[in-house]
Coordinates of N, CA and C in Angstrom, one line a residue:
X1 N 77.2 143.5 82.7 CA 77.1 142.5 81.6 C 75.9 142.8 80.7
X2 N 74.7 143.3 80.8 CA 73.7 143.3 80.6 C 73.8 144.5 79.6
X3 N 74.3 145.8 80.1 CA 75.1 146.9 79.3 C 75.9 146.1 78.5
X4 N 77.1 145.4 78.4 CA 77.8 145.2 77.4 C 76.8 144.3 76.3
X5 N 75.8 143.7 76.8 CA 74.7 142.4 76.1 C 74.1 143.9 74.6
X6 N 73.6 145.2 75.5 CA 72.7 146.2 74.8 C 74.1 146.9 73.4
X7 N 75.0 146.9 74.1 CA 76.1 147.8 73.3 C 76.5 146.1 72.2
X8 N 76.4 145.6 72.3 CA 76.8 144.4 71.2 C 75.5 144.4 70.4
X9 N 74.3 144.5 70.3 CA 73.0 144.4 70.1 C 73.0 146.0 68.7
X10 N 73.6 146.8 70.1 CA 73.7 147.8 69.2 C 74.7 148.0 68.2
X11 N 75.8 147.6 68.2 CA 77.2 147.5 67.3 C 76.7 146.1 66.2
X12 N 75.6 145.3 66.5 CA 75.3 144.6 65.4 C 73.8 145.5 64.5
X13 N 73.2 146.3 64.8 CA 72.2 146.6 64.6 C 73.2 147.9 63.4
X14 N 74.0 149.1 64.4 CA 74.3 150.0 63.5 C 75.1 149.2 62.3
X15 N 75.8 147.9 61.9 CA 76.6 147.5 61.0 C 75.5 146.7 60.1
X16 N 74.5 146.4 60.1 CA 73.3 146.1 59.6 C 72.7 147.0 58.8
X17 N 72.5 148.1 59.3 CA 72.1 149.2 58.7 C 72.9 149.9 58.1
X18 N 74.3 149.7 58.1 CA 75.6 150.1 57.5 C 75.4 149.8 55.9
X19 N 75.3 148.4 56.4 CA 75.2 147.6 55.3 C 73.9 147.7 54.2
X20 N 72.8 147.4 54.8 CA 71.8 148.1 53.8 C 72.3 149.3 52.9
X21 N 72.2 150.2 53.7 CA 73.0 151.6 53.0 C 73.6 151.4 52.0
X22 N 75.0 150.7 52.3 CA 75.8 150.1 51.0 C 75.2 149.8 49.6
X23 N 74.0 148.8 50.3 CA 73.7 147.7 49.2 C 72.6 148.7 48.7
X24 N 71.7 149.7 49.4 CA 71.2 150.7 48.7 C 71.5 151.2 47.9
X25 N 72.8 152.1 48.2 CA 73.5 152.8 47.4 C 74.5 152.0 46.1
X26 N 74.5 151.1 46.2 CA 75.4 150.3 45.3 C 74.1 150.1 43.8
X27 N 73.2 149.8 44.7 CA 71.9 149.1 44.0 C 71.5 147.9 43.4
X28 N 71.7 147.1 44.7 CA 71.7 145.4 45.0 C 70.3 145.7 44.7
X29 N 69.4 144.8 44.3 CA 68.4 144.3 43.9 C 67.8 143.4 45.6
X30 N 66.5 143.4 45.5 CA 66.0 142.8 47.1 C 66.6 141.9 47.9
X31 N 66.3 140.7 46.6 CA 66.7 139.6 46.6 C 68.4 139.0 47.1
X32 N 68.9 140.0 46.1 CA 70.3 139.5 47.0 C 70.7 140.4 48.4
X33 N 70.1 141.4 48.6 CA 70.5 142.0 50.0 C 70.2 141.1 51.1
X34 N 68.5 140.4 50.3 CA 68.2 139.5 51.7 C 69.3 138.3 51.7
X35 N 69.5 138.1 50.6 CA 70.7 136.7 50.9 C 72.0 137.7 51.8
X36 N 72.2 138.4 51.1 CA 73.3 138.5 51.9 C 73.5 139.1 53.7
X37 N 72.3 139.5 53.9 CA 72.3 139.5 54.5 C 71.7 138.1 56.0
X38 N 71.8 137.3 55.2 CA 71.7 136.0 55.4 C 72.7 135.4 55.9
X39 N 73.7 135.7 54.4 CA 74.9 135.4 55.0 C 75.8 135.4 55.8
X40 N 75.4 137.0 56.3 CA 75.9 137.9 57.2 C 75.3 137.3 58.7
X41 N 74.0 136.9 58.9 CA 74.1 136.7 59.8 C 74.6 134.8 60.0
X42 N 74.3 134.5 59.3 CA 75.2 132.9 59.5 C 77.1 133.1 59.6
X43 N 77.6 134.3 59.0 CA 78.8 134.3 59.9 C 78.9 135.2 61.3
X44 N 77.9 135.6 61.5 CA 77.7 136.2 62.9 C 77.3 135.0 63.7
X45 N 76.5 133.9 63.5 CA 76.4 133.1 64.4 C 77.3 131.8 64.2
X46 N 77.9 132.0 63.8 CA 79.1 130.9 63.0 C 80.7 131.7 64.7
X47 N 80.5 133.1 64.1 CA 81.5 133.3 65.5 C 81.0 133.1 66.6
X48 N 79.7 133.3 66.8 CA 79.0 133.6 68.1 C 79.0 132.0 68.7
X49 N 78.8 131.5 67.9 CA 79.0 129.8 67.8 C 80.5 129.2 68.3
X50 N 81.2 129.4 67.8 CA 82.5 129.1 68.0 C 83.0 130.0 69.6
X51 N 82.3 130.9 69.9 CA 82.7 131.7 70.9 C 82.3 131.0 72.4
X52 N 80.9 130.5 72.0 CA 80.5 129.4 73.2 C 81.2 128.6 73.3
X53 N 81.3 127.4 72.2 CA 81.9 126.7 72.4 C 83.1 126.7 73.0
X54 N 83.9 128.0 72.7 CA 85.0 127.8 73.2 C 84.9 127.9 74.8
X55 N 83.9 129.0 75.2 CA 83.9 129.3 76.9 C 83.2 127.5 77.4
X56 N 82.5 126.8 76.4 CA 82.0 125.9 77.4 C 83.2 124.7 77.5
X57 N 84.0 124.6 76.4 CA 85.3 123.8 76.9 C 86.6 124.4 78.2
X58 N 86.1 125.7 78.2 CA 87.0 126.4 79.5 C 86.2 125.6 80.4
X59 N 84.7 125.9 80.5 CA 84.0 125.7 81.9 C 84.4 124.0 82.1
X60 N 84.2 122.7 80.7 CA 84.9 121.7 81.1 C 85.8 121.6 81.4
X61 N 87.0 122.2 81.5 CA 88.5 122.2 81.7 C 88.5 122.4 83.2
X62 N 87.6 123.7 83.5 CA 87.7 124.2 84.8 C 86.9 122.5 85.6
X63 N 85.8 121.8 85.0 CA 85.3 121.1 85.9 C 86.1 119.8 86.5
X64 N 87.0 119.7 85.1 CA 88.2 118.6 85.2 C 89.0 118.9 85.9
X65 N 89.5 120.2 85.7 CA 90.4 120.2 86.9 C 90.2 120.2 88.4
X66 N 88.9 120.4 88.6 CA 88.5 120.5 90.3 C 88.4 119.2 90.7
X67 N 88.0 118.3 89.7 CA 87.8 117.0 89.9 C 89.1 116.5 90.3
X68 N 90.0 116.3 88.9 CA 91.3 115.9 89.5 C 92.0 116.4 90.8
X69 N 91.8 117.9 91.1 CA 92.2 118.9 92.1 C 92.0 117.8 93.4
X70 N 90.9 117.2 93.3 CA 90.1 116.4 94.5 C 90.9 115.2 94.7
X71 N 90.8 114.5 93.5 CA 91.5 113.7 93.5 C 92.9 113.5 94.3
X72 N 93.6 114.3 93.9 CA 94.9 114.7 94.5 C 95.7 115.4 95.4
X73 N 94.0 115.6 95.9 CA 94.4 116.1 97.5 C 93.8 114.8 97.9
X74 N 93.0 114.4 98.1 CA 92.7 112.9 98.6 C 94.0 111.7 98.9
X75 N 94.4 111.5 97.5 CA 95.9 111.2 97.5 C 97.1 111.8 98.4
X76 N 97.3 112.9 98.8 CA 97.8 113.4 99.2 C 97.7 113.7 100.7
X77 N 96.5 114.1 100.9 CA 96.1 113.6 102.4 C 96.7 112.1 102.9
X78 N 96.2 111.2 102.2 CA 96.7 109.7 102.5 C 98.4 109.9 103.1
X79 N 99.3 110.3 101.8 CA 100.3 110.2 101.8 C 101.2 111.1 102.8
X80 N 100.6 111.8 103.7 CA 101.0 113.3 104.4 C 100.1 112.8 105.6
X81 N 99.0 112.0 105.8 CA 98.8 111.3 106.9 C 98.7 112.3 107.8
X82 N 96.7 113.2 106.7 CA 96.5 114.1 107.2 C 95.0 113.5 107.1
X83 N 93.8 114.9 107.6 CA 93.2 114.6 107.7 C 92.2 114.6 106.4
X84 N 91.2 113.7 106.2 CA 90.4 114.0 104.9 C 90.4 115.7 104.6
X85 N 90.7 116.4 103.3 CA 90.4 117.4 102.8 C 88.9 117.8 102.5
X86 N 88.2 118.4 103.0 CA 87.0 118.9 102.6 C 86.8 120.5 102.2
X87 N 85.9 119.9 101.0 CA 86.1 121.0 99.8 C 85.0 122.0 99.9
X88 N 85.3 122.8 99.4 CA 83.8 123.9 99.7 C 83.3 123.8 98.1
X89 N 81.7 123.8 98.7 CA 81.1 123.7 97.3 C 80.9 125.1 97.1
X90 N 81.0 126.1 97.5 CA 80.6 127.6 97.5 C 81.6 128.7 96.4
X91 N 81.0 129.3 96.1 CA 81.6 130.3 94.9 C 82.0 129.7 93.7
X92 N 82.2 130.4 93.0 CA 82.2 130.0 91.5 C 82.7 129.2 91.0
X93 N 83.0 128.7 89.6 CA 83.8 127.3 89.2 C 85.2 127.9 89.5
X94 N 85.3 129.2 89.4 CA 86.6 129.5 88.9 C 87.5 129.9 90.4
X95 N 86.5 130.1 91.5 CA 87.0 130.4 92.7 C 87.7 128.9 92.7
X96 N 86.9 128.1 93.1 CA 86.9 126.4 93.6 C 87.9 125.8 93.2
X97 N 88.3 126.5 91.8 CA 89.3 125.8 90.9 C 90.6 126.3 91.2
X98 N 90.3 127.6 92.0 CA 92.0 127.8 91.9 C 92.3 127.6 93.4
X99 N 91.1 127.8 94.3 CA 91.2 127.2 95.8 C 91.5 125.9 96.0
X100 N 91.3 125.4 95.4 CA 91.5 123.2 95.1 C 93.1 123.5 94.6
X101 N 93.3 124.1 93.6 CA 94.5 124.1 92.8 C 95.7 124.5 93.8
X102 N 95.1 125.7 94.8 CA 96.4 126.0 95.8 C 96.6 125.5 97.0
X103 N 95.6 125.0 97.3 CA 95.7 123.3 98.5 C 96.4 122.2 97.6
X104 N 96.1 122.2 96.3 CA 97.1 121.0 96.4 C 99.1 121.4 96.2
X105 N 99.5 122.1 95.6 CA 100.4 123.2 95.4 C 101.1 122.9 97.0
X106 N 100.2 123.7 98.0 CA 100.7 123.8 98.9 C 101.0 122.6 99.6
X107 N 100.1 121.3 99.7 CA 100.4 119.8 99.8 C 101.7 119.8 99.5
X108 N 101.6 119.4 97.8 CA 102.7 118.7 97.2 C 104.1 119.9 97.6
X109 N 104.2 120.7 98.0 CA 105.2 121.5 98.8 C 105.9 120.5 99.5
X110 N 104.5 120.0 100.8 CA 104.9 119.7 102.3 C 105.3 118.3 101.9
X111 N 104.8 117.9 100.8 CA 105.1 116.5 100.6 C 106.6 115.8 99.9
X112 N 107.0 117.4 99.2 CA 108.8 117.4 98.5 C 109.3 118.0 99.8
X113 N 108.8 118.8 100.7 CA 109.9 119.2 102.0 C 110.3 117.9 102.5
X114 N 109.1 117.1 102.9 CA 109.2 116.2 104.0 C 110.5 114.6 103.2
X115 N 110.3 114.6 102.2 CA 111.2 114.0 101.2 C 112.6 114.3 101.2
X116 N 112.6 115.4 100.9 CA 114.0 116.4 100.9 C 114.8 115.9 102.7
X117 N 113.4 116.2 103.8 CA 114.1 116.1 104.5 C 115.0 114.5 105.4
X118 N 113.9 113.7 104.7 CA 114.1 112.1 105.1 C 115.5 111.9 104.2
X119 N 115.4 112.2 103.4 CA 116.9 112.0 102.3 C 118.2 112.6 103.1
X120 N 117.8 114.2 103.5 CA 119.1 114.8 104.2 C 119.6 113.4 105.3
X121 N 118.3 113.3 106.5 CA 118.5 113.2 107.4 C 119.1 111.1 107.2
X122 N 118.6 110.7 105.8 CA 119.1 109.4 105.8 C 120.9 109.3 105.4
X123 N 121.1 110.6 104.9 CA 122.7 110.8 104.8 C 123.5 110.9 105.7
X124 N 122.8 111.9 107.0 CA 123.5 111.8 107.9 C 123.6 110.4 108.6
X125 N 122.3 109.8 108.5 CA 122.1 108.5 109.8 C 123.5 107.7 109.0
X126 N 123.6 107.8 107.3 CA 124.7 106.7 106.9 C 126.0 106.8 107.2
X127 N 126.6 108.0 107.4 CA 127.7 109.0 107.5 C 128.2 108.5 109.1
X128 N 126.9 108.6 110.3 CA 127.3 107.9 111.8 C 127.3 106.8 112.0
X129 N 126.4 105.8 110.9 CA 126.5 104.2 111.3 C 127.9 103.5 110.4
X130 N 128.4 104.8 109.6 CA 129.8 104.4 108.8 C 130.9 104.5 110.0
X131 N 130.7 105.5 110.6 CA 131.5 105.8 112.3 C 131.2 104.7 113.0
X132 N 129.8 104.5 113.5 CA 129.7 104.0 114.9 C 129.7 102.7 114.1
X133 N 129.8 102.1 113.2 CA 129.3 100.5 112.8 C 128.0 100.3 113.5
X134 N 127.1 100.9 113.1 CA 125.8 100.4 113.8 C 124.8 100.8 112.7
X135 N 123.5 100.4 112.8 CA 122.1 99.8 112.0 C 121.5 100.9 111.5
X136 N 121.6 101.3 110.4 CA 120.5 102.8 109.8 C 119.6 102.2 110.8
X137 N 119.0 103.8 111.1 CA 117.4 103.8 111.7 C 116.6 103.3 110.8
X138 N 115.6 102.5 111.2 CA 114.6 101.7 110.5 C 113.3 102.6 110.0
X139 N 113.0 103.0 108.6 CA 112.4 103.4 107.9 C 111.9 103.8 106.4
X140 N 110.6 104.1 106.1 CA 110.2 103.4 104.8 C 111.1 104.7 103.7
X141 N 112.0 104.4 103.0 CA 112.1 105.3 102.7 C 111.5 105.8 101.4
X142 N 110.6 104.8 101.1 CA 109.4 105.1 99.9 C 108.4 105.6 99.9
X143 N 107.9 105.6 101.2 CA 107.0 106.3 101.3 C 107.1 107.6 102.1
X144 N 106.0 108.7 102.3 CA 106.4 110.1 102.9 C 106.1 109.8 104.7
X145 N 107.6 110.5 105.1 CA 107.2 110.5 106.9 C 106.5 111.4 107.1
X146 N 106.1 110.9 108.1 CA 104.8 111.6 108.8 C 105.8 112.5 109.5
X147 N 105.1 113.6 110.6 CA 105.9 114.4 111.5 C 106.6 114.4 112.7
X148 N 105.9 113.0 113.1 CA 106.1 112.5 114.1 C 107.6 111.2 114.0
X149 N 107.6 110.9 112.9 CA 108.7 110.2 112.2 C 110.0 111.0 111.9
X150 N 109.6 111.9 111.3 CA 110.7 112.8 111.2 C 111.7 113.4 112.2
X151 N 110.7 113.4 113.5 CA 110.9 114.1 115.0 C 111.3 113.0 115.6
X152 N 111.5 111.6 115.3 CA 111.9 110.6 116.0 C 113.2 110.3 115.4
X153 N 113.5 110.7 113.9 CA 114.4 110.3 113.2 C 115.8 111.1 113.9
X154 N 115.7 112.9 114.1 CA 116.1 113.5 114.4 C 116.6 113.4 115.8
X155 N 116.0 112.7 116.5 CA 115.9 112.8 118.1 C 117.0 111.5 117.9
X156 N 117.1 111.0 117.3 CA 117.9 109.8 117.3 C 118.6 109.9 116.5
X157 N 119.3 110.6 115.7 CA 120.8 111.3 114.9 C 121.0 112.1 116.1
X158 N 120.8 112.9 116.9 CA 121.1 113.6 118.1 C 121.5 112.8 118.6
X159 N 120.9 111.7 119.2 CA 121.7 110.5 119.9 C 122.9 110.1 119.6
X160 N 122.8 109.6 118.4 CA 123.6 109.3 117.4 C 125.2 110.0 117.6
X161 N 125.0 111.3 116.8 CA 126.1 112.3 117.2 C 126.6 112.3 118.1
X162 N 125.9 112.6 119.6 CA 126.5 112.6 121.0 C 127.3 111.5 121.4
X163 N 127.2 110.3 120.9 CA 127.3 109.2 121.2 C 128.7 109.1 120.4
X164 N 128.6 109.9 119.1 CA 130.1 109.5 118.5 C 131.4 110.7 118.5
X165 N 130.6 111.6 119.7 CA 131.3 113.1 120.1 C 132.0 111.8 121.3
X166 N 131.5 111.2 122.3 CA 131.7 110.8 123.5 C 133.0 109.3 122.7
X167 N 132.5 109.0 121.9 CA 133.5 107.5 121.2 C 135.1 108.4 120.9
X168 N 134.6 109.2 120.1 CA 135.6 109.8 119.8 C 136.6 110.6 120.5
X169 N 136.4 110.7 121.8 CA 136.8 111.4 122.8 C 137.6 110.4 123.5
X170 N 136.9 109.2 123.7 CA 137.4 107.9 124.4 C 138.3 107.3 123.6
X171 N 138.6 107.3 122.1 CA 139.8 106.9 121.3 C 140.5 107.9 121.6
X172 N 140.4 109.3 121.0 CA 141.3 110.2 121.2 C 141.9 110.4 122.5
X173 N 141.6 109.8 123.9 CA 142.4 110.0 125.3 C 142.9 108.5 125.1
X174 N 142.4 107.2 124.8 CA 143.2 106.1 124.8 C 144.2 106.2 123.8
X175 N 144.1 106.3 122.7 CA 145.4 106.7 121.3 C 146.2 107.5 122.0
X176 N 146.3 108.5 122.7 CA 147.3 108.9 123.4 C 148.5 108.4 124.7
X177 N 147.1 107.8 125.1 CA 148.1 107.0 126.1 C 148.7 106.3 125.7
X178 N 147.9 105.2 124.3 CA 148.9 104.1 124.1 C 150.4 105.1 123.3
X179 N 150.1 106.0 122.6 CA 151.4 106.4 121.7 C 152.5 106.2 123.1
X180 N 152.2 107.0 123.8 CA 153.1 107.7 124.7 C 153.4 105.8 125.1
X181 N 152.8 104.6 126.0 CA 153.0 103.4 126.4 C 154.1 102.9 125.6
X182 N 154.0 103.3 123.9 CA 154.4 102.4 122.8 C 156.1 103.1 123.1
X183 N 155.7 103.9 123.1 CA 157.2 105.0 122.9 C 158.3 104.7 124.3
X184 N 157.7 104.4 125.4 CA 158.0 104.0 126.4 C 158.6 102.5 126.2
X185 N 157.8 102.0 125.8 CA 158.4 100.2 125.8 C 159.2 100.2 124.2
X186 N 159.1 101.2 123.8 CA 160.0 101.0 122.4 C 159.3 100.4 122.0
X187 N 158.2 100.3 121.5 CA 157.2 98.9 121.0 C 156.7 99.3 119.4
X188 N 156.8 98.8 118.2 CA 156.6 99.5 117.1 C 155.4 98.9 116.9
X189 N 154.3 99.5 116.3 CA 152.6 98.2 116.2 C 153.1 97.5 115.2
X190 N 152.5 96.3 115.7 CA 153.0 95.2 114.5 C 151.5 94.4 113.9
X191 N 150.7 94.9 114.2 CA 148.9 94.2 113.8 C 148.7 95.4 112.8
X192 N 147.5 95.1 112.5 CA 147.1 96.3 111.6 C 145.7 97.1 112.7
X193 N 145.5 96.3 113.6 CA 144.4 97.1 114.3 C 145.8 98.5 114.8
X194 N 146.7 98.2 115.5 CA 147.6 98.8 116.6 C 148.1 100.0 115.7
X195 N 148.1 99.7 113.9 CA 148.8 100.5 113.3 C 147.2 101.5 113.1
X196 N 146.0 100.9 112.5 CA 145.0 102.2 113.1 C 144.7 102.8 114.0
X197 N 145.5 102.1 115.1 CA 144.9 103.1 115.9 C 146.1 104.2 116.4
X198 N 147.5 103.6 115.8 CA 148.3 104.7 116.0 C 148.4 105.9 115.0
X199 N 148.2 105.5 113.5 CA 147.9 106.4 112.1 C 146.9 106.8 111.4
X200 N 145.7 105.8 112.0 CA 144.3 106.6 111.4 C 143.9 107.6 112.2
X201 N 143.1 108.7 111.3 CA 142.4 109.5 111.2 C 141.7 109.1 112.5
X202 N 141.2 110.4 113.2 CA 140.3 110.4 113.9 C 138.7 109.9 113.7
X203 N 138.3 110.9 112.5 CA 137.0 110.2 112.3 C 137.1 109.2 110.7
X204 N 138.4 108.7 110.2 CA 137.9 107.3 109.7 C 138.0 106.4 110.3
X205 N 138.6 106.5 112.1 CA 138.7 105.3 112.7 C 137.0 104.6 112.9
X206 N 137.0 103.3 112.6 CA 135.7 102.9 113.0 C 135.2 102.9 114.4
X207 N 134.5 103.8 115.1 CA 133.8 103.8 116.8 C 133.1 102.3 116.7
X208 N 133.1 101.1 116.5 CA 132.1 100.5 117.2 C 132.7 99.7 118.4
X209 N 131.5 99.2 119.1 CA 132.1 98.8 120.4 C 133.0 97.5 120.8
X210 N 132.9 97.0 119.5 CA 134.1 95.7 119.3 C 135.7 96.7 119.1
X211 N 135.4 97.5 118.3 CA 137.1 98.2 118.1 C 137.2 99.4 119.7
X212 N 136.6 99.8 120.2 CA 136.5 100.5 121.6 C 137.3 99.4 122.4
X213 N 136.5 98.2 122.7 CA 137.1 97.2 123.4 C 138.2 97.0 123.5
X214 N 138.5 96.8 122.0 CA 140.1 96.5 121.9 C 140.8 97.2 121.7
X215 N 140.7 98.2 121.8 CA 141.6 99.5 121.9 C 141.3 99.5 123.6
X216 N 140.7 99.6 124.6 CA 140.7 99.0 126.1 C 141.7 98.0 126.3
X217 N 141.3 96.9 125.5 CA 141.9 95.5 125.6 C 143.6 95.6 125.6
X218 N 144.4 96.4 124.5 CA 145.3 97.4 124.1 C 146.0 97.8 125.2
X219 N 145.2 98.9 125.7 CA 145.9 99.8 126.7 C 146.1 99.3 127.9
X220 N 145.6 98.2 128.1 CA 145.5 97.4 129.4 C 146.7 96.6 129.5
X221 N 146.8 95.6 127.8 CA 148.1 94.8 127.6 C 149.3 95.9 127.6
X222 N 149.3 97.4 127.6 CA 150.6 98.2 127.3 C 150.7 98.2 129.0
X223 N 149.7 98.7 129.3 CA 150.0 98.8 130.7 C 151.0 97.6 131.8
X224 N 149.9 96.7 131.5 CA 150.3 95.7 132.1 C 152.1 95.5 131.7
X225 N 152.3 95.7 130.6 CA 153.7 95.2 129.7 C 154.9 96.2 130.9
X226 N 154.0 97.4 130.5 CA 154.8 98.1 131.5 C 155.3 98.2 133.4
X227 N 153.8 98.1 133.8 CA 154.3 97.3 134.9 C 155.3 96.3 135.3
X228 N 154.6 95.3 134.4 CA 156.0 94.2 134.4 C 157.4 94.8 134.8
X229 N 157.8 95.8 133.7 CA 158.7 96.2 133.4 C 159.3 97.7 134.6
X230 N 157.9 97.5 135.0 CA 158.9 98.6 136.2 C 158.7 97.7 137.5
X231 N 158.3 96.5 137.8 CA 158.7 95.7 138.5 C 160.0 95.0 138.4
X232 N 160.1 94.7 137.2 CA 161.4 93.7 136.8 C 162.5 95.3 137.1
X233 N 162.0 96.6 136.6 CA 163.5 97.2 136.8 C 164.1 97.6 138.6
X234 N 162.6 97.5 139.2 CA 162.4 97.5 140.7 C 163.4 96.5 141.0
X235 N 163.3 95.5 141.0 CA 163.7 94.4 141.3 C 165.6 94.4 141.1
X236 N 165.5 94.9 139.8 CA 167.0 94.6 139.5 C 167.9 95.7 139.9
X237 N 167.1 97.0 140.3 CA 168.0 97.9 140.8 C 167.8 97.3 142.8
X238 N 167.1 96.6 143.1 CA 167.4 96.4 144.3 C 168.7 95.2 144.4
X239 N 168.6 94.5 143.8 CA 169.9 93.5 143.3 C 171.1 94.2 143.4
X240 N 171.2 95.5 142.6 CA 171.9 96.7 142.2 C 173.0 96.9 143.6
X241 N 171.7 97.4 144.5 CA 171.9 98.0 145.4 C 172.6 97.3 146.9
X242 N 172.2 95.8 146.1 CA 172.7 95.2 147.8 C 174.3 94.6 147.2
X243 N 174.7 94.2 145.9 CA 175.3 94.0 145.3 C 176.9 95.1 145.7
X244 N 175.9 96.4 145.4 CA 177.0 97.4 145.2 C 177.4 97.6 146.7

């Protein structure tokens, strides 16, 4: 810098003497070379002027921004329910500014992942409590989950699922039995539960444990119907038998 300070020194000094020359050879009179040369230097310091100024509104820009930078990792910390960020006062404005600038960057990342992922994972919870008839998992969904929330949310859609692999399993082996009971007794469903559970869909049937029950409740009344019915035919082929 100090070299480029001598070579500027010098590039004004040879354009000075440029200039005299001119005004020599032209044959300006004293008086006006010194004005003009007056002039010359009031638009030299007129740029030189405007030249600071402009680097000392970068250096404000850069101070604002570290400031705010602070700010919003502070914020951010809070919200990510981490620990206070501490900042290094070491190296230059311009280090600090972009090391502040890429902590927060990288924050507000963890802070749209973790968003992104509460959203996914609130879709699915809506999608199994539409299945099982049971209670979204309880959480803020305004504010950002922590990791430990996220890891709880998951661990319990895992439940969730298994729970409606195993429901689903238990309709699908009871819906069979009853078809085959119904077909047996010639029985056509005459409820609207008997006709879901003979024509609905597998997974728009509703799994909760009131419709499980009665789908139990169901297969028990076919059963029973049937028994009856192979007692009563017991019976009447023994009639049959003593008869004949």
């Amino acid at each position: 810098s100090e070299v480029l300070a001598a070579e500027v020194v010098a590039v004004l000094t040879e354009a000075m003497a440029t200039l005299r020359a001119i005004w020599e050879e032209i044959g300006i009179p004293e008086g006006q070379r010194l004005e003009r040369t007056r002039t010359a230097k009031s638009h030299i310091k007129e740029l030189l002027d405007e030249m600071v100024a402009e680097e000392e509104n970068l250096k404000e820009r850069l101070l604002k921004s570290i400031e705010l930078c602070r700010e919003k990792l502070r914020s951010l910390c809070e919200d990510l329910q981490l620990e206070p960020f501490v900042t290094e006062e070491e190296g230059t404005i311009l280090e600090r500014e972009k090391s502040l600038r890429t902590r927060v960057e990288v924050l507000l990342k963890q802070k749209w992942d973790r968003k992104q992922e509460l959203k996914n994972l609130q879709e699915q919870d809506q999608d199994l409590c539409d299945i099982l008839c049971t209670t979204p998992f309880s959480i803020d969904a305004k504010a950002v989950p922590s990791l430990e929330e996220l890891d709880r949310y998951r661990r319990h859609l895992a439940s969730l699922t298994a729970e409606k692999e195993q429901r689903q399993e238990e309709f699908v082996r009871s819906r069979q039995q009853i078809t085959v009971l119904m077909e047996e007794l010639d029985h056509t469903p005459d409820t609207s539960f008997e006709k879901d559970v003979v024509d609905e869909d597998v997974e728009a049937f509703c799994l909760s444990t009131d419709n499980l029950a009665a789908l139990k409740e169901l297969l028990r009344q076919l059963e029973a119907r049937r028994a009856m019915n192979e007692a009563a035919c017991t019976e009447l082929r023994s009639k049959i038998t003593q008869l004949w």
